């Protein structure tokens, strides 16, 4: 199992959601975050040029998946989040040691696999 963490532009977040839905990804968590992606803004001061680290609004997706879902999920995010401009974001794939579904007590694969009924 993996936890896919994707930081994307807020303007792309709905497209990412739709692409994930089409890829049959169901369980996910979304948060508004702020981040910095390396772009430095030059600021003129009376003592010369300095650089300022500006924080940008981003949206963070966290998606726990079984291994065979990793590539489809990454592809869905890549294609829906990309504009081609700097600042499109990043996708991190992290190992997951254990998952519990609280309601049923299911563990690991059983706990990350979506159930048919609505939650
Ligand atoms: N190494 C990192 N660790 C954690 N978060 C990061 C990292 N790099 C980028 N981010 C997050 O992703 C957001 C977007 O980053 P960004 O797309 O600018 O990355 P980049 O590597 O500079 O790529 P690009 O050259 O396309 O701008 C950042 O605002 C930050 O929230
Ligand atoms: Mg950047």
mmCIF file of C-alpha atoms in Angstrom, residues 2-118:
data_model
loop_
_atom_site.group_PDB
_atom_site.id
_atom_site.type_symbol
_atom_site.label_atom_id
_atom_site.label_comp_id
_atom_site.label_asym_id
_atom_site.label_seq_id
_atom_site.Cartn_x
_atom_site.Cartn_y
_atom_site.Cartn_z
ATOM 1 C CA UNK A 2 1.077 3.545 -0.678
ATOM 2 C CA UNK A 3 0.010 7.013 0.350
ATOM 3 C CA UNK A 4 0.018 9.331 -2.629
ATOM 4 C CA UNK A 5 0.455 12.969 -1.625
ATOM 5 C CA UNK A 6 -0.074 15.464 -4.427
ATOM 6 C CA UNK A 7 0.333 19.239 -4.128
ATOM 7 C CA UNK A 8 -1.468 20.979 -6.991
ATOM 8 C CA UNK A 9 -2.698 24.404 -8.070
ATOM 9 C CA UNK A 10 -6.064 25.331 -6.513
ATOM 10 C CA UNK A 11 -7.363 26.137 -10.043
ATOM 11 C CA UNK A 12 -6.697 22.515 -11.063
ATOM 12 C CA UNK A 13 -8.201 20.874 -7.975
ATOM 13 C CA UNK A 14 -11.626 20.167 -9.480
ATOM 14 C CA UNK A 15 -10.088 18.687 -12.620
ATOM 15 C CA UNK A 16 -7.908 16.472 -10.449
ATOM 16 C CA UNK A 17 -10.972 15.328 -8.496
ATOM 17 C CA UNK A 18 -12.800 14.456 -11.730
ATOM 18 C CA UNK A 19 -9.776 12.605 -13.125
ATOM 19 C CA UNK A 20 -9.443 10.620 -9.897
ATOM 20 C CA UNK A 21 -13.127 9.736 -10.030
ATOM 21 C CA UNK A 22 -12.727 8.535 -13.650
ATOM 22 C CA UNK A 23 -9.721 6.460 -12.518
ATOM 23 C CA UNK A 24 -12.041 4.840 -9.924
ATOM 24 C CA UNK A 25 -10.164 6.328 -6.997
ATOM 25 C CA UNK A 26 -12.635 6.832 -4.178
ATOM 26 C CA UNK A 27 -11.212 7.513 -0.723
ATOM 27 C CA UNK A 28 -9.211 10.714 -0.445
ATOM 28 C CA UNK A 29 -8.487 13.695 1.762
ATOM 29 C CA UNK A 30 -8.115 17.242 0.444
ATOM 30 C CA UNK A 31 -6.655 20.235 2.290
ATOM 31 C CA UNK A 32 -5.788 23.799 1.471
ATOM 32 C CA UNK A 33 -2.125 24.386 2.138
ATOM 33 C CA UNK A 34 0.567 26.925 1.456
ATOM 34 C CA UNK A 35 3.911 26.042 0.026
ATOM 35 C CA UNK A 36 7.014 27.119 -1.720
ATOM 36 C CA UNK A 37 8.352 25.560 -4.877
ATOM 37 C CA UNK A 38 11.702 27.216 -5.333
ATOM 38 C CA UNK A 39 10.720 30.329 -7.242
ATOM 39 C CA UNK A 40 12.419 33.321 -5.617
ATOM 40 C CA UNK A 41 11.011 36.787 -5.997
ATOM 41 C CA UNK A 42 13.632 39.516 -6.229
ATOM 42 C CA UNK A 43 12.984 42.535 -4.054
ATOM 43 C CA UNK A 44 14.881 45.775 -4.445
ATOM 44 C CA UNK A 45 15.988 47.290 -1.135
ATOM 45 C CA UNK A 46 18.145 50.317 -0.444
ATOM 46 C CA UNK A 47 21.118 48.029 0.250
ATOM 47 C CA UNK A 48 20.740 46.079 -2.999
ATOM 48 C CA UNK A 49 18.753 43.130 -4.279
ATOM 49 C CA UNK A 50 17.509 40.509 -1.835
ATOM 50 C CA UNK A 51 15.191 37.576 -2.344
ATOM 51 C CA UNK A 52 11.897 36.905 -0.645
ATOM 52 C CA UNK A 53 10.269 33.501 -0.165
ATOM 53 C CA UNK A 54 6.617 33.926 -1.067
ATOM 54 C CA UNK A 55 4.122 31.250 -0.024
ATOM 55 C CA UNK A 56 1.630 30.123 -2.678
ATOM 56 C CA UNK A 57 -1.832 28.678 -2.049
ATOM 57 C CA UNK A 58 -1.950 25.034 -3.081
ATOM 58 C CA UNK A 59 -4.274 22.071 -2.631
ATOM 59 C CA UNK A 60 -2.983 18.856 -1.098
ATOM 60 C CA UNK A 61 -4.518 15.492 -1.965
ATOM 61 C CA UNK A 62 -3.821 12.439 0.183
ATOM 62 C CA UNK A 63 -4.883 9.126 -1.301
ATOM 63 C CA UNK A 64 -4.257 5.733 0.279
ATOM 64 C CA UNK A 65 -4.162 3.020 -2.397
ATOM 65 C CA UNK A 66 -3.214 -0.598 -2.901
ATOM 66 C CA UNK A 67 -0.128 -1.116 -5.067
ATOM 67 C CA UNK A 68 -1.917 -1.794 -8.366
ATOM 68 C CA UNK A 69 -3.715 1.548 -8.005
ATOM 69 C CA UNK A 70 -0.526 3.615 -7.715
ATOM 70 C CA UNK A 71 0.224 4.124 -11.425
ATOM 71 C CA UNK A 72 -3.368 4.853 -12.531
ATOM 72 C CA UNK A 73 -3.676 7.353 -9.672
ATOM 73 C CA UNK A 74 -0.382 9.083 -10.499
ATOM 74 C CA UNK A 75 -1.307 9.228 -14.213
ATOM 75 C CA UNK A 76 -4.704 10.753 -13.416
ATOM 76 C CA UNK A 77 -3.091 13.471 -11.288
ATOM 77 C CA UNK A 78 -0.286 14.153 -13.786
ATOM 78 C CA UNK A 79 -2.645 14.672 -16.702
ATOM 79 C CA UNK A 80 -5.223 16.760 -14.835
ATOM 80 C CA UNK A 81 -2.905 18.983 -12.752
ATOM 81 C CA UNK A 82 -0.421 19.985 -15.456
ATOM 82 C CA UNK A 83 -0.519 23.414 -17.070
ATOM 83 C CA UNK A 84 3.124 23.363 -18.183
ATOM 84 C CA UNK A 85 4.001 26.490 -16.184
ATOM 85 C CA UNK A 86 6.313 26.487 -13.156
ATOM 86 C CA UNK A 87 4.417 25.755 -9.953
ATOM 87 C CA UNK A 88 2.298 22.827 -11.220
ATOM 88 C CA UNK A 89 3.231 20.934 -8.077
ATOM 89 C CA UNK A 90 4.548 17.557 -7.029
ATOM 90 C CA UNK A 91 3.447 14.018 -6.359
ATOM 91 C CA UNK A 92 5.032 12.031 -3.539
ATOM 92 C CA UNK A 93 4.496 8.273 -3.196
ATOM 93 C CA UNK A 94 5.057 7.058 0.383
ATOM 94 C CA UNK A 95 5.085 3.533 1.765
ATOM 95 C CA UNK A 96 2.209 2.736 4.126
ATOM 96 C CA UNK A 97 2.742 0.275 6.938
ATOM 97 C CA UNK A 98 -0.837 -0.378 7.936
ATOM 98 C CA UNK A 99 -4.402 0.752 7.252
ATOM 99 C CA UNK A 100 -7.442 0.131 9.446
ATOM 100 C CA UNK A 101 -11.052 0.677 8.441
ATOM 101 C CA UNK A 102 -12.509 1.755 11.759
ATOM 102 C CA UNK A 103 -16.102 0.619 11.184
ATOM 103 C CA UNK A 104 -15.378 -2.985 10.189
ATOM 104 C CA UNK A 105 -11.984 -3.601 11.710
ATOM 105 C CA UNK A 106 -10.645 -4.578 8.259
ATOM 106 C CA UNK A 107 -6.910 -4.170 7.874
ATOM 107 C CA UNK A 108 -4.577 -3.282 4.962
ATOM 108 C CA UNK A 109 -5.790 -4.283 1.437
ATOM 109 C CA UNK A 110 -9.311 -4.870 2.730
ATOM 110 C CA UNK A 111 -9.323 -1.471 4.379
ATOM 111 C CA UNK A 112 -8.109 0.579 1.379
ATOM 112 C CA UNK A 113 -10.413 -1.140 -1.126
ATOM 113 C CA UNK A 114 -13.550 0.951 -1.558
ATOM 114 C CA UNK A 115 -16.825 -0.683 -0.546
ATOM 115 C CA UNK A 116 -19.841 -0.732 -2.850
ATOM 116 C CA UNK A 117 -22.278 1.017 -0.544
ATOM 117 C CA UNK A 118 -22.219 4.773 -0.029
#
